[in-house]
GROMACS .gro file of N, CA and C in nm:
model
  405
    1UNK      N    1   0.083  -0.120   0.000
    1UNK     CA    2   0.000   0.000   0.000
    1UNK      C    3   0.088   0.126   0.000
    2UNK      N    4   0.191   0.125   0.075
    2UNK     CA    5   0.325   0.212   0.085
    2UNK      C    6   0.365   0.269   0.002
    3UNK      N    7   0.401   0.185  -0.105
    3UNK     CA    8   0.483   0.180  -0.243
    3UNK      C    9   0.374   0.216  -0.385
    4UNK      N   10   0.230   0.159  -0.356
    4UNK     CA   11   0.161   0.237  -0.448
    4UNK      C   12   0.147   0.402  -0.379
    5UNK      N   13   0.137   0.462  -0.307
    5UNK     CA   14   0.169   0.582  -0.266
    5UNK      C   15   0.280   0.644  -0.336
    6UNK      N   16   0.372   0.583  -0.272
    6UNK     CA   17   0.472   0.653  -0.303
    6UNK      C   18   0.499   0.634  -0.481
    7UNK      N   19   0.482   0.579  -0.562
    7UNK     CA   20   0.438   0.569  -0.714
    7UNK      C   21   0.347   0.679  -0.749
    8UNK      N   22   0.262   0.657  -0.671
    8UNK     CA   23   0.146   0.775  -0.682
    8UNK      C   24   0.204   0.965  -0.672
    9UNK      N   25   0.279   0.946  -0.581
    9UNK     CA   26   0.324   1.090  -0.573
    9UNK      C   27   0.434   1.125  -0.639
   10UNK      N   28   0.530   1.019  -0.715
   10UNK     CA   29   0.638   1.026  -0.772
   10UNK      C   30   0.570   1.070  -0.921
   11UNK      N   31   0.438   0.960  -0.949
   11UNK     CA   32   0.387   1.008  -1.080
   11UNK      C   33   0.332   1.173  -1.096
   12UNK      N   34   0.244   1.162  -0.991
   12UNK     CA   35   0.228   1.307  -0.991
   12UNK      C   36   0.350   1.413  -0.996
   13UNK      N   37   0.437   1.388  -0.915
   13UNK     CA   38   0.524   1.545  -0.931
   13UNK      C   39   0.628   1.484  -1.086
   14UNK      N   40   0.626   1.372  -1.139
   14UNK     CA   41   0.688   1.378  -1.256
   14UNK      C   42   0.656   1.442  -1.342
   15UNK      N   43   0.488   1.462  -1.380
   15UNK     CA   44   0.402   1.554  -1.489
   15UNK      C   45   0.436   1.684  -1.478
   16UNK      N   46   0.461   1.739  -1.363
   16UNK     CA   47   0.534   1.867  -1.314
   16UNK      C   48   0.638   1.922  -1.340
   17UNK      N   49   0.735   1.819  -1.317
   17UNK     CA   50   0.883   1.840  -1.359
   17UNK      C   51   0.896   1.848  -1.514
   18UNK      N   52   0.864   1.716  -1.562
   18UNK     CA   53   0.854   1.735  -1.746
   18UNK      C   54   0.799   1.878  -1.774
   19UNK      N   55   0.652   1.948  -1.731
   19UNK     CA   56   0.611   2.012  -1.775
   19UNK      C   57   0.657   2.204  -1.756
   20UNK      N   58   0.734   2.185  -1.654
   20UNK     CA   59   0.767   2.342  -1.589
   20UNK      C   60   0.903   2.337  -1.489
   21UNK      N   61   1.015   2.189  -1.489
   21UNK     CA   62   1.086   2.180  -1.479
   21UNK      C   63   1.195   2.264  -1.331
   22UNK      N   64   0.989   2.264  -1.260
   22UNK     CA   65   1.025   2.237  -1.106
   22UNK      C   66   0.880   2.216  -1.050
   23UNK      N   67   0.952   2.198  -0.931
   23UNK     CA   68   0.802   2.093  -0.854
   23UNK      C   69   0.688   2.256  -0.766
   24UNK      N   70   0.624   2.201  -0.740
   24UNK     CA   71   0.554   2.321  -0.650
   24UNK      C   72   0.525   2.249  -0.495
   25UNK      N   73   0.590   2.386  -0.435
   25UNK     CA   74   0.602   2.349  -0.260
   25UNK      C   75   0.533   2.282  -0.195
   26UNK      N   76   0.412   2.330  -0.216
   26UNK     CA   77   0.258   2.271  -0.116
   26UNK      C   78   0.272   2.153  -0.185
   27UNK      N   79   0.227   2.080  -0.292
   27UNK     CA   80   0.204   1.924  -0.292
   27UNK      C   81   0.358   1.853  -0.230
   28UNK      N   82   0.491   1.886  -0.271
   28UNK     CA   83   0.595   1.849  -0.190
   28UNK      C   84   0.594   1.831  -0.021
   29UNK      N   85   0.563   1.907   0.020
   29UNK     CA   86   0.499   1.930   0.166
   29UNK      C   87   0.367   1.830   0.229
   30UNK      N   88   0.296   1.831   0.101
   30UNK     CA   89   0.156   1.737   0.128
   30UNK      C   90   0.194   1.586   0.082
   31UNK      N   91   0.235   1.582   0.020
   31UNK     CA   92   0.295   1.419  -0.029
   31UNK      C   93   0.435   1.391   0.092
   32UNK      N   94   0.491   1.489   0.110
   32UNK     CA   95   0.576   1.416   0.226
   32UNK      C   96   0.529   1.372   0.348
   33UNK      N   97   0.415   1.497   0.413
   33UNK     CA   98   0.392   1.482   0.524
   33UNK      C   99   0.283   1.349   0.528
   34UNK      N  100   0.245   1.324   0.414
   34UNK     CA  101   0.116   1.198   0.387
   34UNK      C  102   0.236   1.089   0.435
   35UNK      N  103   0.319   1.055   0.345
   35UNK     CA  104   0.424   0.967   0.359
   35UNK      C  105   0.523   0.953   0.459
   36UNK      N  106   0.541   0.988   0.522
   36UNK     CA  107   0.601   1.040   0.638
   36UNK      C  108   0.551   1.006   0.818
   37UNK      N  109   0.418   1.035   0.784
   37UNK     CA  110   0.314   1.011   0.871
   37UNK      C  111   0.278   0.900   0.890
   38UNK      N  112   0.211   0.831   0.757
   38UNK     CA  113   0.169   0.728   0.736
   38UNK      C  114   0.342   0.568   0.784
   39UNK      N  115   0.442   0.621   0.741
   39UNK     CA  116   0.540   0.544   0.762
   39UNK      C  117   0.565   0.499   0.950
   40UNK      N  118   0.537   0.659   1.002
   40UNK     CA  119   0.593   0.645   1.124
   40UNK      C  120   0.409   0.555   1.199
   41UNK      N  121   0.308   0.501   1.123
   41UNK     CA  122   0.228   0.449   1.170
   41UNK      C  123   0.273   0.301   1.154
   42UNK      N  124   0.336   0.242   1.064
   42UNK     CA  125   0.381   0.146   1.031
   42UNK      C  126   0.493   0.071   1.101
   43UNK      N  127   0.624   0.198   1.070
   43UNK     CA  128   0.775   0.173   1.132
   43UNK      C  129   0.816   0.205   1.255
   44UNK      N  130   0.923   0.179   1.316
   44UNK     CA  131   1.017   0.255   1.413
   44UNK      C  132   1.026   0.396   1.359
   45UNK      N  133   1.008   0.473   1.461
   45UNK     CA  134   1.055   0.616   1.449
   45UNK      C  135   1.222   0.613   1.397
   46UNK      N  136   1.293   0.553   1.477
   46UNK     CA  137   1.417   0.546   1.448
   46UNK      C  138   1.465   0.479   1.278
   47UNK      N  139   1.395   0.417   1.194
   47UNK     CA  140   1.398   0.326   1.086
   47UNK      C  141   1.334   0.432   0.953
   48UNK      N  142   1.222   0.566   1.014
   48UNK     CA  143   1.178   0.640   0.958
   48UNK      C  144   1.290   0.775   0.949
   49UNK      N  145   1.304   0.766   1.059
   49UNK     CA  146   1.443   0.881   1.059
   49UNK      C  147   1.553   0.843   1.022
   50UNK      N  148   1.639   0.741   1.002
   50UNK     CA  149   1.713   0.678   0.946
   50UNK      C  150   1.689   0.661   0.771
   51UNK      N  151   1.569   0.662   0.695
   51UNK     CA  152   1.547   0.648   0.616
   51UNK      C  153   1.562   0.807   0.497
   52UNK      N  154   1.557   0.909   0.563
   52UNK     CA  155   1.598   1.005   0.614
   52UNK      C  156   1.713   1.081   0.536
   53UNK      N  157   1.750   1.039   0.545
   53UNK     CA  158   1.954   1.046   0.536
   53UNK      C  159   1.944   1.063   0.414
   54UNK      N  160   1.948   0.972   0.335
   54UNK     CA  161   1.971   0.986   0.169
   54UNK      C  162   1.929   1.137   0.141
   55UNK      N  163   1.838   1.155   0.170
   55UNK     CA  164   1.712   1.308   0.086
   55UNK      C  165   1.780   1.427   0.238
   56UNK      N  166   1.850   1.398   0.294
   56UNK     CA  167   1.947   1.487   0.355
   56UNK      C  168   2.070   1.544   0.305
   57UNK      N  169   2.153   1.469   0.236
   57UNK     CA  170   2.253   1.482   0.177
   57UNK      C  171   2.220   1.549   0.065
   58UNK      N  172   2.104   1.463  -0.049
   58UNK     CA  173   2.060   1.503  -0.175
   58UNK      C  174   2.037   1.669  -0.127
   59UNK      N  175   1.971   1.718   0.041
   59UNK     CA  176   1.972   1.875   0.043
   59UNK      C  177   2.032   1.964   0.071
   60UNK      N  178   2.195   1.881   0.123
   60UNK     CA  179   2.289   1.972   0.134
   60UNK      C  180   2.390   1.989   0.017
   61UNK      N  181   2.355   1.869  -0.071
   61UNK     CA  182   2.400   1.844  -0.147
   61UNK      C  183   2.346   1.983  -0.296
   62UNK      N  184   2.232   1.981  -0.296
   62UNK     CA  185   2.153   2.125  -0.356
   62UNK      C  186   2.195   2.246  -0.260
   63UNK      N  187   2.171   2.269  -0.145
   63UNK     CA  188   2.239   2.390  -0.102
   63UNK      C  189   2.385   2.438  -0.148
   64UNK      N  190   2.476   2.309  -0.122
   64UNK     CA  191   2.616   2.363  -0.173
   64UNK      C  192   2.610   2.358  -0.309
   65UNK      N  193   2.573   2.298  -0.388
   65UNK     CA  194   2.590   2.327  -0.539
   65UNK      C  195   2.432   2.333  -0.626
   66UNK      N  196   2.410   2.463  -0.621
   66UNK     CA  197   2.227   2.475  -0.683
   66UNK      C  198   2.239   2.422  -0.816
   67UNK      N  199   2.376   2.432  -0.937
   67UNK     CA  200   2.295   2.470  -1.032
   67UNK      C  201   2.304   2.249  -1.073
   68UNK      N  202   2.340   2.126  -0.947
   68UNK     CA  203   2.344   2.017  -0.996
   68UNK      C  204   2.244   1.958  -0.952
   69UNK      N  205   2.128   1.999  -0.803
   69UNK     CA  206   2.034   1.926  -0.806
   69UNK      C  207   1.888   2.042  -0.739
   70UNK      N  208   1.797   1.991  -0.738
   70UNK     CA  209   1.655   2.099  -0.695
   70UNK      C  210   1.693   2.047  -0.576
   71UNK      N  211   1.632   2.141  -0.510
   71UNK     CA  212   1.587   2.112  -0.377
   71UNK      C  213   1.438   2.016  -0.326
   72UNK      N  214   1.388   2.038  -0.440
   72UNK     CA  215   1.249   1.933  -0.442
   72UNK      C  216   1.319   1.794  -0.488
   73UNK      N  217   1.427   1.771  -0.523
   73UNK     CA  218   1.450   1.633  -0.549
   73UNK      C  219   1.505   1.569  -0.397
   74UNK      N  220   1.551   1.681  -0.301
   74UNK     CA  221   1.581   1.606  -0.221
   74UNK      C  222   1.493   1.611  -0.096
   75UNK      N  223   1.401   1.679  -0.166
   75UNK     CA  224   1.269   1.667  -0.016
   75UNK      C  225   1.186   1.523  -0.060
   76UNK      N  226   1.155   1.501  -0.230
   76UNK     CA  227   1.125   1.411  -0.246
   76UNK      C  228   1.203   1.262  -0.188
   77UNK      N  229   1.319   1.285  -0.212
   77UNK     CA  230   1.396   1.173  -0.126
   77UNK      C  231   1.368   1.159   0.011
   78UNK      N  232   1.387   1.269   0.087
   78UNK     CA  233   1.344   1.287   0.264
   78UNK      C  234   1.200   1.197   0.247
   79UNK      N  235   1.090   1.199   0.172
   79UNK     CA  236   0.983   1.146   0.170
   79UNK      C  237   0.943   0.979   0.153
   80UNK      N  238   1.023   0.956   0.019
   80UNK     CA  239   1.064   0.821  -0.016
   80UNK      C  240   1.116   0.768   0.081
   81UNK      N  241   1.263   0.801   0.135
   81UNK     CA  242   1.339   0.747   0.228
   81UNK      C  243   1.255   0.708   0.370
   82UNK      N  244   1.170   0.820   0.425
   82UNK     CA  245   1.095   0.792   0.602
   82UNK      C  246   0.975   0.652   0.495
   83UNK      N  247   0.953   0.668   0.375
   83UNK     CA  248   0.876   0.556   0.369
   83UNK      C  249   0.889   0.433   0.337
   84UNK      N  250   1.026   0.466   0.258
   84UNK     CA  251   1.082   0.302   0.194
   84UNK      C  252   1.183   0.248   0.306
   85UNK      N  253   1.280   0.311   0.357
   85UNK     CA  254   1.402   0.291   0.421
   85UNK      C  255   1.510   0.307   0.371
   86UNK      N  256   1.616   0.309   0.430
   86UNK     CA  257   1.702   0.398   0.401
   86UNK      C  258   1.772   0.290   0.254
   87UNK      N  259   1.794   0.167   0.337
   87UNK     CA  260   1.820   0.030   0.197
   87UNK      C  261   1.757   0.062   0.071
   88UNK      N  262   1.635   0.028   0.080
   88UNK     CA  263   1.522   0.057   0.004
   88UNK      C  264   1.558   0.225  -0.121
   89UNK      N  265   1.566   0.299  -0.036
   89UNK     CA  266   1.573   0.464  -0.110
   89UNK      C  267   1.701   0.428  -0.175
   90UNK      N  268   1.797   0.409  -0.101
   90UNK     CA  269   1.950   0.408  -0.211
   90UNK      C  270   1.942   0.331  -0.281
   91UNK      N  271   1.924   0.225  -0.287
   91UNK     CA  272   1.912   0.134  -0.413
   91UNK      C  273   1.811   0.211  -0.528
   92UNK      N  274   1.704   0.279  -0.489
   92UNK     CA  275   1.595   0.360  -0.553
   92UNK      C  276   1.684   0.480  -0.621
   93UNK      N  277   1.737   0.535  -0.560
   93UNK     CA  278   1.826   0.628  -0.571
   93UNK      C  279   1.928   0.621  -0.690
   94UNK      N  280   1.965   0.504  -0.679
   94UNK     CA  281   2.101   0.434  -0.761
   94UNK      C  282   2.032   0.448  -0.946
   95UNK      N  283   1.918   0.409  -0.898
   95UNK     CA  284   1.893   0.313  -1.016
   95UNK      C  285   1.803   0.455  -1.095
   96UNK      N  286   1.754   0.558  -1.018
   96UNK     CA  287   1.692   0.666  -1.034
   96UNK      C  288   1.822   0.789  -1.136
   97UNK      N  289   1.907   0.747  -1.103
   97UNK     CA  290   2.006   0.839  -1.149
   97UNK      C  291   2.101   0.762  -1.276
   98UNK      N  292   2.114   0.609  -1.252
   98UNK     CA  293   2.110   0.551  -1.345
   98UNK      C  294   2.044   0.580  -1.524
   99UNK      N  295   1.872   0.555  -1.450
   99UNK     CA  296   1.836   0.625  -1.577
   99UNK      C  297   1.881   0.741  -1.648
  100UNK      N  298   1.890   0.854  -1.523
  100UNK     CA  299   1.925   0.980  -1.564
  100UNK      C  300   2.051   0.973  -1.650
  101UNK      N  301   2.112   0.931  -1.623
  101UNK     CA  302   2.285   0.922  -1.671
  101UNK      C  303   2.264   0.849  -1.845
  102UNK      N  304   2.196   0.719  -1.869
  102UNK     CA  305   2.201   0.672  -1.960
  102UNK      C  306   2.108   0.776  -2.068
  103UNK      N  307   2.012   0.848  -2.036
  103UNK     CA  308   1.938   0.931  -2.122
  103UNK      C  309   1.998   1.039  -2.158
  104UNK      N  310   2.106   1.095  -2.069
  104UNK     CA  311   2.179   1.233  -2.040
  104UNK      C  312   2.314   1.224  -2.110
  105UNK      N  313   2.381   1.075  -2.105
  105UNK     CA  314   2.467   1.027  -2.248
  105UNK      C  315   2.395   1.025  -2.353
  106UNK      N  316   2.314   0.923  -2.387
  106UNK     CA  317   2.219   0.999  -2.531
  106UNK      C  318   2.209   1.087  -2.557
  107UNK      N  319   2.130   1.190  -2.470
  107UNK     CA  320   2.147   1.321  -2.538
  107UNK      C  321   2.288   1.369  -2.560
  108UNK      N  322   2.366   1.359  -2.506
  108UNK     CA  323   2.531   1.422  -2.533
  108UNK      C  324   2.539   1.395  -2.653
  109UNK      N  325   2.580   1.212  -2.691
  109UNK     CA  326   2.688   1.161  -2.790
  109UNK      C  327   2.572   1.144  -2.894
  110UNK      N  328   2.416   1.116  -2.927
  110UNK     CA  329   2.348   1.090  -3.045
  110UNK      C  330   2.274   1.204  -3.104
  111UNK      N  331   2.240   1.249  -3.016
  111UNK     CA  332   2.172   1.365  -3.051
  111UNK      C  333   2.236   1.540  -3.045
  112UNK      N  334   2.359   1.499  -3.005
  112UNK     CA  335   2.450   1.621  -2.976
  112UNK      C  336   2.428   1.749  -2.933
  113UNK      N  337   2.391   1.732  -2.830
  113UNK     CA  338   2.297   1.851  -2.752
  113UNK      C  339   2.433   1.904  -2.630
  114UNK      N  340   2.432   2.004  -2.618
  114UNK     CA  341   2.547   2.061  -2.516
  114UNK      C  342   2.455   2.040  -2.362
  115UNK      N  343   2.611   2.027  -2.333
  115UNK     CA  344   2.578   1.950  -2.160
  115UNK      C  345   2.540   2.053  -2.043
  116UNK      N  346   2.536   2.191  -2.098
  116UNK     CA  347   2.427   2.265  -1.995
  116UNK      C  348   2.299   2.251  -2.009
  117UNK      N  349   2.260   2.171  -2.049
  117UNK     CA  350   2.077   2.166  -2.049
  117UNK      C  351   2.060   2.071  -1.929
  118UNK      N  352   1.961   2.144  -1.848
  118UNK     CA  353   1.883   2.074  -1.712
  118UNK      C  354   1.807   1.923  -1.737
  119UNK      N  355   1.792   1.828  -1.679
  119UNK     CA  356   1.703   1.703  -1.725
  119UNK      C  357   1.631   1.741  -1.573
  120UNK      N  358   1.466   1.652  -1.639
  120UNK     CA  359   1.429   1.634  -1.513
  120UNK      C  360   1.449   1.479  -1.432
  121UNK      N  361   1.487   1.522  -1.351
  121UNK     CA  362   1.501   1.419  -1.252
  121UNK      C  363   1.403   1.314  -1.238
  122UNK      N  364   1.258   1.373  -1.152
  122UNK     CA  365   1.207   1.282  -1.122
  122UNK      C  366   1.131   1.166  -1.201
  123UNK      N  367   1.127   1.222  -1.334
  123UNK     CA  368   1.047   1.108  -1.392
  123UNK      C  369   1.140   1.040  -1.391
  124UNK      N  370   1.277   1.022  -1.404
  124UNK     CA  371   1.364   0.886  -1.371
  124UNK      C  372   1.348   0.825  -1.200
  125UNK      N  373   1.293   0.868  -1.129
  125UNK     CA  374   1.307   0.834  -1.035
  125UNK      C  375   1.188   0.795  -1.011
  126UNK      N  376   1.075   0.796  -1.054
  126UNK     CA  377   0.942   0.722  -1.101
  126UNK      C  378   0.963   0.633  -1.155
  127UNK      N  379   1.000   0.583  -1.275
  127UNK     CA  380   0.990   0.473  -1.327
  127UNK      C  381   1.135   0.382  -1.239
  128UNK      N  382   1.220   0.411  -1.173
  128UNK     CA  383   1.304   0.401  -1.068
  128UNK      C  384   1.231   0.306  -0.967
  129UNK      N  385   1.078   0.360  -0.933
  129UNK     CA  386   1.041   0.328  -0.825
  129UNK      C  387   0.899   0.211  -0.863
  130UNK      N  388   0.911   0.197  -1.002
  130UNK     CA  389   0.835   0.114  -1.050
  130UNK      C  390   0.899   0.000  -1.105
  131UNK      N  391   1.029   0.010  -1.084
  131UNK     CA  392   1.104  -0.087  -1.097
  131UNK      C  393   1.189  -0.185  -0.950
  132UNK      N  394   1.172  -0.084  -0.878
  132UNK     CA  395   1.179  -0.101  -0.756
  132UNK      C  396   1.057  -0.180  -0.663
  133UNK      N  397   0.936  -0.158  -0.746
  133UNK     CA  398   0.821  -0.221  -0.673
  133UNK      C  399   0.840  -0.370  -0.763
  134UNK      N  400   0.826  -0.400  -0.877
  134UNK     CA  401   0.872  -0.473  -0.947
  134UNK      C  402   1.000  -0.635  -0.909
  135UNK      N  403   1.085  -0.548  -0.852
  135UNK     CA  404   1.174  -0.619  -0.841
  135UNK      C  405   1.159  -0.703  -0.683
   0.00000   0.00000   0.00000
């Protein structure tokens, strides 16, 4: 039930990102705190806060360098992570950026597009997490 959620909100803010190539605060805020909530009804507090970590880094990781990740990618992680676990999110994580990387070489070497253009993130990290439910 967890994991269709969290699919659910990954799909939603992906239509977002493709379309205007950033997320908007309030549903970030409302999809975390849903997920978040709902986790610490399930988990250890400590296993939810631990889960945590990944989408911590991903936000210091955007504070120190803005122009390599949003800051909504790593609240979305803070969200994923209190719901999947911390195992769970990095492997999600891995495979989320994975995509990114193999589409982001395509565009480089086939289609020869210069390497300042922004990708969006999360729809790799949607189908990331549908592969993740999958597996």
């Amino acid at each position: 039930m967890l994991s269709m959620a969290v699919i659910l909100f990954l799909g939603i803010l992906s239509v977002y990102d493709i379309r205007e190539k950033k997320l908007p605060l309030w549903l970030l805020l409302a999809g975390g705190t849903l997920l978040g909530g709902v986790s610490l009804l399930e988990k250890e507090p400590a296993a939810v806060l631990a889960g945590c970590v990944p989408g911590a880094v991903l936000l210091l990781t955007a504070a120190a360098l803005p122009q390599s990740l949003g800051t909504g990618d790593g609240l979305i992680t803070l969200a994923v992570g209190a719901a999947w676990g911390v195992t769970t999110c990095c492997r999600w994580l891995f495979l989320g950026f994975a995509f990114a990387a193999v589409v982001s070489l395509w565009k480089l070497l086939v289609r020869k597009e210069k390497g300042k253009e922004q990708i969006a993130l999360v729809p790799f990290l949607f189908l990331a997490a549908i592969g993740e439910c999958i597996i």
